Amino acid sequence: MAGFEGFEKRLELQFTGHDDEDHSPTSDLGLRRLCFQTLESILHLVQCTVVSAVSNHYFDSYVLSESSLFIYPNKIIIKTCGTTQLLKSVRPFIRHARDLGLSVCGCKYTRGSFIFPDSQPYPHSSFKDEVVYLEESLPDHLCYKKATVMPSNLPSMTWHVFAAADESHLLDNFSGDTYTVEVCMTKLDQTLARKFFRRPHDGKGSDLAGKEMTEITGIGDINPNALICDFAFDPCGYSMNGIDGDRYSTIHVTPEDGFSYASFECIGSAYDVGRVVKKAVQVFRPAIMSVALTCPAGRRDLWARIGGALKPMGYKCRSCVADEFPTNENIVFQTFSTRMN
């Protein structure tokens, strides 16, 4: 029997219909007007549920039974693991957004290589099936599309990307120093991974057990300014969403021996990319990992800061590839391993 699939599928949908340039709290909640019952119905199609939630003035954050959901006024980010059918959320999200007067203008789907690919149901049975499903689900005006598999020197680590945009999103000036980083870690240090197991019959709720895991593992130190919503699964496993102003971070852990996996994702600023990734990696000390950095065009230089931060920890960069996408972003995909791997 296959173990639990830790590698997440990640979907980001961008919408227009209100002041996208104003990142301060406004009276126009946009997508945040989607009621909880609507979200539940969409998540039911995906085959996951909400287990915890927290919000601020900028966005709503949900910890799911299998990963995370973030809803901004003009953007939805959802990532799910296991055998969830994430792409079944595309059509209903677009339909319900249309009812709110919002139109989809950009889409990006990313994932790593599954540990147990044969266990994935349609449309996640192959990247080709995923791309066909996305193309059939998106409206025709998202006519600028690109699908690619970014390779590496580690056969178990490849990065799959599909991006689509309409003309307005394509021509939008995506600038600044903001990045999104997705770190996928396997073969976790066994001693550190044990911290994500609960003691049998501990009598604690999942929220309290999760808070203790956040403290004893050092996850709370990655961004001390973040408000953390954490959740511990029984008998093992952990998820957290952190919110800091208009930026999020999220961690998900599958600690079982043989298929241990942890992911870290966040939005940040260029100056801290190396420091943040280093702090996250220190929590797990994986033998193998990939880092996918999404950044504005012209800022590929940020990848060097990640390698520079990981090298003193004993990690060697095994491969580095970069590509441009119609969402006005570059993705730099790197793989690392300890020197004995």
Short mmCIF file of N, CA and C in Angstrom, two decimals, residues 115-232:
data_model
loop_
_atom_site.label_atom_id
_atom_site.label_comp_id
_atom_site.label_asym_id
_atom_site.label_seq_id
_atom_site.Cartn_x
_atom_site.Cartn_y
_atom_site.Cartn_z
N ILE A 115 5.48 11.41 -5.16
CA ILE A 115 6.18 10.22 -4.64
C ILE A 115 5.44 8.97 -5.09
N PHE A 116 4.11 9.06 -5.13
CA PHE A 116 3.27 7.92 -5.53
C PHE A 116 2.37 8.34 -6.71
N PRO A 117 2.95 8.52 -7.89
CA PRO A 117 2.17 9.04 -9.03
C PRO A 117 1.02 8.13 -9.45
N ASP A 118 1.19 6.83 -9.30
CA ASP A 118 0.14 5.91 -9.74
C ASP A 118 -1.11 5.97 -8.86
N SER A 119 -1.00 6.61 -7.70
CA SER A 119 -2.16 6.73 -6.80
C SER A 119 -3.01 7.95 -7.10
N GLN A 120 -2.54 8.83 -7.99
CA GLN A 120 -3.26 10.08 -8.26
C GLN A 120 -4.43 9.85 -9.20
N PRO A 121 -5.63 10.33 -8.82
CA PRO A 121 -6.80 10.20 -9.70
C PRO A 121 -6.80 11.28 -10.78
N TYR A 122 -7.59 11.06 -11.82
CA TYR A 122 -7.79 12.07 -12.86
C TYR A 122 -8.39 13.33 -12.22
N PRO A 123 -7.98 14.52 -12.59
CA PRO A 123 -7.10 14.85 -13.71
C PRO A 123 -5.61 14.92 -13.36
N HIS A 124 -5.23 14.42 -12.19
CA HIS A 124 -3.84 14.49 -11.78
C HIS A 124 -3.06 13.23 -12.11
N SER A 125 -3.61 12.43 -13.02
CA SER A 125 -2.98 11.18 -13.42
C SER A 125 -1.70 11.41 -14.22
N SER A 126 -1.56 12.59 -14.83
CA SER A 126 -0.33 12.97 -15.53
C SER A 126 -0.36 14.48 -15.72
N PHE A 127 0.80 15.08 -15.96
CA PHE A 127 0.84 16.52 -16.20
C PHE A 127 0.11 16.86 -17.49
N LYS A 128 0.18 15.99 -18.48
CA LYS A 128 -0.56 16.21 -19.73
C LYS A 128 -2.05 16.30 -19.46
N ASP A 129 -2.57 15.39 -18.64
CA ASP A 129 -4.00 15.43 -18.30
C ASP A 129 -4.34 16.72 -17.54
N GLU A 130 -3.44 17.13 -16.65
CA GLU A 130 -3.68 18.36 -15.89
C GLU A 130 -3.76 19.57 -16.81
N VAL A 131 -2.85 19.65 -17.77
CA VAL A 131 -2.83 20.79 -18.69
C VAL A 131 -4.10 20.81 -19.54
N VAL A 132 -4.49 19.65 -20.07
CA VAL A 132 -5.72 19.58 -20.87
C VAL A 132 -6.92 20.01 -20.04
N TYR A 133 -6.98 19.55 -18.80
CA TYR A 133 -8.11 19.89 -17.93
C TYR A 133 -8.14 21.40 -17.66
N LEU A 134 -6.98 21.99 -17.41
CA LEU A 134 -6.91 23.43 -17.17
C LEU A 134 -7.34 24.22 -18.41
N GLU A 135 -6.85 23.81 -19.57
CA GLU A 135 -7.21 24.53 -20.79
C GLU A 135 -8.70 24.46 -21.07
N GLU A 136 -9.32 23.34 -20.71
CA GLU A 136 -10.76 23.21 -20.91
C GLU A 136 -11.56 23.98 -19.85
N SER A 137 -10.94 24.26 -18.71
CA SER A 137 -11.65 24.92 -17.61
C SER A 137 -11.54 26.43 -17.64
N LEU A 138 -10.52 26.96 -18.30
CA LEU A 138 -10.29 28.40 -18.31
C LEU A 138 -11.00 29.05 -19.49
N PRO A 139 -11.47 30.28 -19.32
CA PRO A 139 -12.14 30.98 -20.43
C PRO A 139 -11.17 31.31 -21.55
N ASP A 140 -11.71 31.54 -22.73
CA ASP A 140 -10.89 31.74 -23.93
C ASP A 140 -10.02 32.98 -23.86
N HIS A 141 -10.44 34.00 -23.07
CA HIS A 141 -9.64 35.24 -23.09
C HIS A 141 -8.29 35.08 -22.39
N LEU A 142 -8.08 33.99 -21.66
CA LEU A 142 -6.75 33.69 -21.12
C LEU A 142 -5.96 32.97 -22.21
N CYS A 143 -5.60 33.72 -23.24
CA CYS A 143 -5.07 33.12 -24.46
C CYS A 143 -3.55 33.00 -24.47
N TYR A 144 -2.87 33.61 -23.51
CA TYR A 144 -1.41 33.50 -23.43
C TYR A 144 -1.09 32.39 -22.43
N LYS A 145 -0.61 31.25 -22.95
CA LYS A 145 -0.45 30.07 -22.11
C LYS A 145 0.93 29.46 -22.28
N LYS A 146 1.37 28.80 -21.23
CA LYS A 146 2.64 28.08 -21.30
C LYS A 146 2.62 26.95 -20.29
N ALA A 147 3.05 25.78 -20.72
CA ALA A 147 3.19 24.62 -19.84
C ALA A 147 4.58 24.05 -20.03
N THR A 148 5.25 23.76 -18.93
CA THR A 148 6.60 23.23 -19.02
C THR A 148 6.93 22.37 -17.81
N VAL A 149 7.86 21.45 -18.00
CA VAL A 149 8.41 20.66 -16.90
C VAL A 149 9.86 21.09 -16.74
N MET A 150 10.19 21.65 -15.61
CA MET A 150 11.55 22.13 -15.35
C MET A 150 12.35 20.98 -14.76
N PRO A 151 13.40 20.52 -15.44
CA PRO A 151 14.12 19.32 -15.02
C PRO A 151 15.17 19.62 -13.96
N SER A 152 15.76 18.55 -13.43
CA SER A 152 16.88 18.69 -12.50
C SER A 152 17.77 17.47 -12.63
N ASN A 153 18.90 17.51 -11.95
CA ASN A 153 19.81 16.36 -11.94
C ASN A 153 19.37 15.30 -10.95
N LEU A 154 18.32 15.57 -10.20
CA LEU A 154 17.77 14.60 -9.26
C LEU A 154 16.46 14.09 -9.85
N PRO A 155 16.40 12.83 -10.28
CA PRO A 155 15.20 12.32 -10.99
C PRO A 155 13.90 12.50 -10.21
N SER A 156 13.96 12.50 -8.89
CA SER A 156 12.75 12.62 -8.08
C SER A 156 12.30 14.06 -7.92
N MET A 157 13.06 15.01 -8.45
CA MET A 157 12.75 16.42 -8.27
C MET A 157 12.63 17.10 -9.63
N THR A 158 11.42 17.27 -10.12
CA THR A 158 11.15 18.10 -11.29
C THR A 158 10.01 19.04 -10.92
N TRP A 159 9.89 20.14 -11.65
CA TRP A 159 8.89 21.15 -11.34
C TRP A 159 7.98 21.35 -12.53
N HIS A 160 6.69 21.18 -12.30
CA HIS A 160 5.69 21.29 -13.36
C HIS A 160 4.98 22.64 -13.24
N VAL A 161 4.91 23.36 -14.33
CA VAL A 161 4.30 24.70 -14.30
C VAL A 161 3.36 24.88 -15.49
N PHE A 162 2.17 25.37 -15.20
CA PHE A 162 1.25 25.83 -16.24
C PHE A 162 0.84 27.24 -15.88
N ALA A 163 0.93 28.15 -16.83
CA ALA A 163 0.54 29.54 -16.58
C ALA A 163 -0.30 30.05 -17.75
N ALA A 164 -1.28 30.87 -17.43
CA ALA A 164 -2.14 31.46 -18.46
C ALA A 164 -2.51 32.87 -18.03
N ALA A 165 -2.65 33.76 -19.01
CA ALA A 165 -3.00 35.15 -18.70
C ALA A 165 -3.76 35.76 -19.86
N ASP A 166 -4.56 36.79 -19.56
CA ASP A 166 -5.17 37.55 -20.63
C ASP A 166 -4.24 38.71 -20.99
N GLU A 167 -4.65 39.50 -21.98
CA GLU A 167 -3.75 40.55 -22.46
C GLU A 167 -3.48 41.60 -21.39
N SER A 168 -4.47 41.95 -20.60
CA SER A 168 -4.26 42.97 -19.58
C SER A 168 -3.27 42.51 -18.52
N HIS A 169 -3.36 41.23 -18.15
CA HIS A 169 -2.43 40.68 -17.17
C HIS A 169 -1.04 40.53 -17.76
N LEU A 170 -0.98 40.21 -19.05
CA LEU A 170 0.29 40.04 -19.73
C LEU A 170 1.07 41.35 -19.79
N LEU A 171 0.35 42.44 -20.02
CA LEU A 171 1.00 43.73 -20.19
C LEU A 171 1.20 44.49 -18.89
N ASP A 172 0.66 43.96 -17.82
CA ASP A 172 0.79 44.62 -16.53
C ASP A 172 2.25 44.64 -16.13
N ASN A 173 2.71 45.75 -15.59
CA ASN A 173 4.10 45.86 -15.15
C ASN A 173 4.27 45.21 -13.80
N PHE A 174 4.81 44.01 -13.81
CA PHE A 174 5.07 43.28 -12.56
C PHE A 174 6.47 43.64 -12.12
N SER A 175 6.56 44.46 -11.09
CA SER A 175 7.87 44.96 -10.68
C SER A 175 7.99 44.90 -9.17
N GLY A 176 9.10 45.42 -8.69
CA GLY A 176 9.34 45.42 -7.25
C GLY A 176 10.25 44.29 -6.85
N ASP A 177 10.31 44.03 -5.53
CA ASP A 177 11.24 43.02 -5.04
C ASP A 177 10.52 41.89 -4.31
N THR A 178 9.22 41.74 -4.55
CA THR A 178 8.45 40.70 -3.89
C THR A 178 8.65 39.36 -4.61
N TYR A 179 8.77 38.30 -3.83
CA TYR A 179 8.93 36.98 -4.40
C TYR A 179 7.98 36.00 -3.72
N THR A 180 7.76 34.86 -4.37
CA THR A 180 7.13 33.71 -3.73
C THR A 180 8.11 32.56 -3.82
N VAL A 181 8.33 31.87 -2.71
CA VAL A 181 9.26 30.74 -2.71
C VAL A 181 8.52 29.50 -2.24
N GLU A 182 8.73 28.40 -2.95
CA GLU A 182 8.14 27.11 -2.60
C GLU A 182 9.28 26.11 -2.40
N VAL A 183 9.41 25.59 -1.18
CA VAL A 183 10.47 24.66 -0.84
C VAL A 183 9.85 23.28 -0.57
N CYS A 184 10.33 22.27 -1.28
CA CYS A 184 9.85 20.90 -1.10
C CYS A 184 11.01 20.05 -0.56
N MET A 185 10.83 19.47 0.62
CA MET A 185 11.91 18.76 1.30
C MET A 185 11.54 17.30 1.52
N THR A 186 12.47 16.39 1.21
CA THR A 186 12.25 14.96 1.43
C THR A 186 13.41 14.38 2.23
N LYS A 187 13.19 13.16 2.72
CA LYS A 187 14.18 12.49 3.58
C LYS A 187 14.58 13.40 4.74
N LEU A 188 13.58 13.75 5.54
CA LEU A 188 13.81 14.65 6.68
C LEU A 188 14.69 13.97 7.72
N ASP A 189 15.43 14.78 8.47
CA ASP A 189 16.19 14.25 9.60
C ASP A 189 15.23 13.53 10.54
N GLN A 190 15.51 12.27 10.85
CA GLN A 190 14.55 11.46 11.60
C GLN A 190 14.30 12.00 13.00
N THR A 191 15.33 12.51 13.65
CA THR A 191 15.15 13.06 15.00
C THR A 191 14.24 14.27 14.97
N LEU A 192 14.45 15.14 13.98
CA LEU A 192 13.60 16.33 13.87
C LEU A 192 12.18 15.96 13.44
N ALA A 193 12.06 14.96 12.58
CA ALA A 193 10.74 14.54 12.12
C ALA A 193 9.91 13.97 13.26
N ARG A 194 10.55 13.36 14.24
CA ARG A 194 9.81 12.77 15.36
C ARG A 194 9.05 13.83 16.16
N LYS A 195 9.46 15.07 16.06
CA LYS A 195 8.77 16.14 16.79
C LYS A 195 7.36 16.39 16.25
N PHE A 196 7.07 15.82 15.09
CA PHE A 196 5.74 16.00 14.48
C PHE A 196 4.85 14.79 14.67
N PHE A 197 5.21 13.93 15.62
CA PHE A 197 4.37 12.82 16.05
C PHE A 197 3.75 13.19 17.41
N ARG A 198 2.51 12.84 17.59
CA ARG A 198 1.85 13.06 18.87
C ARG A 198 1.96 11.83 19.75
N ARG A 199 2.00 12.04 21.04
CA ARG A 199 1.99 10.91 21.96
C ARG A 199 0.59 10.31 22.00
N PRO A 200 0.50 8.99 22.03
CA PRO A 200 -0.84 8.35 22.06
C PRO A 200 -1.65 8.83 23.26
N HIS A 201 -2.91 9.14 23.00
CA HIS A 201 -3.85 9.53 24.07
C HIS A 201 -3.30 10.71 24.88
N ASP A 202 -2.77 11.72 24.19
CA ASP A 202 -2.20 12.88 24.90
C ASP A 202 -3.27 13.78 25.49
N GLY A 203 -4.52 13.57 25.11
CA GLY A 203 -5.60 14.35 25.69
C GLY A 203 -5.65 15.79 25.23
N LYS A 204 -4.87 16.14 24.22
CA LYS A 204 -4.81 17.53 23.75
C LYS A 204 -5.60 17.67 22.45
N GLY A 205 -6.17 18.85 22.29
CA GLY A 205 -6.83 19.16 21.03
C GLY A 205 -5.79 19.40 19.96
N SER A 206 -6.23 19.34 18.71
CA SER A 206 -5.30 19.52 17.59
C SER A 206 -4.68 20.90 17.57
N ASP A 207 -5.42 21.92 18.04
CA ASP A 207 -4.88 23.28 18.07
C ASP A 207 -3.76 23.40 19.09
N LEU A 208 -3.99 22.88 20.30
CA LEU A 208 -2.96 22.96 21.35
C LEU A 208 -1.74 22.14 20.97
N ALA A 209 -1.96 20.93 20.45
CA ALA A 209 -0.83 20.09 20.04
C ALA A 209 -0.05 20.75 18.91
N GLY A 210 -0.76 21.41 18.01
CA GLY A 210 -0.09 22.13 16.94
C GLY A 210 0.74 23.29 17.45
N LYS A 211 0.20 24.02 18.41
CA LYS A 211 0.94 25.15 18.99
C LYS A 211 2.23 24.68 19.65
N GLU A 212 2.17 23.53 20.32
CA GLU A 212 3.38 22.99 20.95
C GLU A 212 4.41 22.59 19.91
N MET A 213 3.95 22.00 18.80
CA MET A 213 4.89 21.65 17.73
C MET A 213 5.54 22.90 17.14
N THR A 214 4.77 23.95 16.98
CA THR A 214 5.31 25.21 16.47
C THR A 214 6.43 25.72 17.36
N GLU A 215 6.25 25.59 18.67
CA GLU A 215 7.25 26.11 19.62
C GLU A 215 8.49 25.24 19.69
N ILE A 216 8.32 23.92 19.81
CA ILE A 216 9.48 23.06 20.05
C ILE A 216 10.33 22.83 18.80
N THR A 217 9.76 23.08 17.63
CA THR A 217 10.52 22.85 16.39
C THR A 217 11.24 24.10 15.90
N GLY A 218 10.88 25.26 16.41
CA GLY A 218 11.47 26.51 15.94
C GLY A 218 10.74 27.13 14.78
N ILE A 219 9.59 26.56 14.40
CA ILE A 219 8.82 27.14 13.29
C ILE A 219 8.38 28.57 13.62
N GLY A 220 8.07 28.82 14.88
CA GLY A 220 7.64 30.15 15.27
C GLY A 220 8.72 31.21 15.10
N ASP A 221 9.99 30.80 14.99
CA ASP A 221 11.10 31.74 14.85
C ASP A 221 11.38 32.10 13.39
N ILE A 222 10.75 31.40 12.44
CA ILE A 222 11.02 31.71 11.04
C ILE A 222 10.59 33.14 10.73
N ASN A 223 9.40 33.50 11.16
CA ASN A 223 8.94 34.90 11.09
C ASN A 223 8.24 35.22 12.40
N PRO A 224 8.96 35.78 13.37
CA PRO A 224 8.37 36.07 14.68
C PRO A 224 7.21 37.05 14.63
N ASN A 225 7.09 37.81 13.53
CA ASN A 225 6.01 38.80 13.41
C ASN A 225 4.70 38.19 12.94
N ALA A 226 4.73 36.95 12.50
CA ALA A 226 3.54 36.34 11.91
C ALA A 226 2.58 35.84 12.98
N LEU A 227 1.30 35.99 12.71
CA LEU A 227 0.26 35.36 13.50
C LEU A 227 0.07 33.96 12.93
N ILE A 228 0.30 32.94 13.76
CA ILE A 228 0.32 31.56 13.27
C ILE A 228 -0.95 30.82 13.66
N CYS A 229 -1.52 30.17 12.68
CA CYS A 229 -2.66 29.28 12.88
C CYS A 229 -2.15 27.87 12.60
N ASP A 230 -2.02 27.04 13.66
CA ASP A 230 -1.37 25.74 13.52
C ASP A 230 -2.32 24.61 13.89
N PHE A 231 -2.00 23.41 13.39
CA PHE A 231 -2.88 22.26 13.57
C PHE A 231 -2.04 21.00 13.52
N ALA A 232 -2.17 20.13 14.54
CA ALA A 232 -1.47 18.85 14.58
C ALA A 232 -2.45 17.73 14.29
#
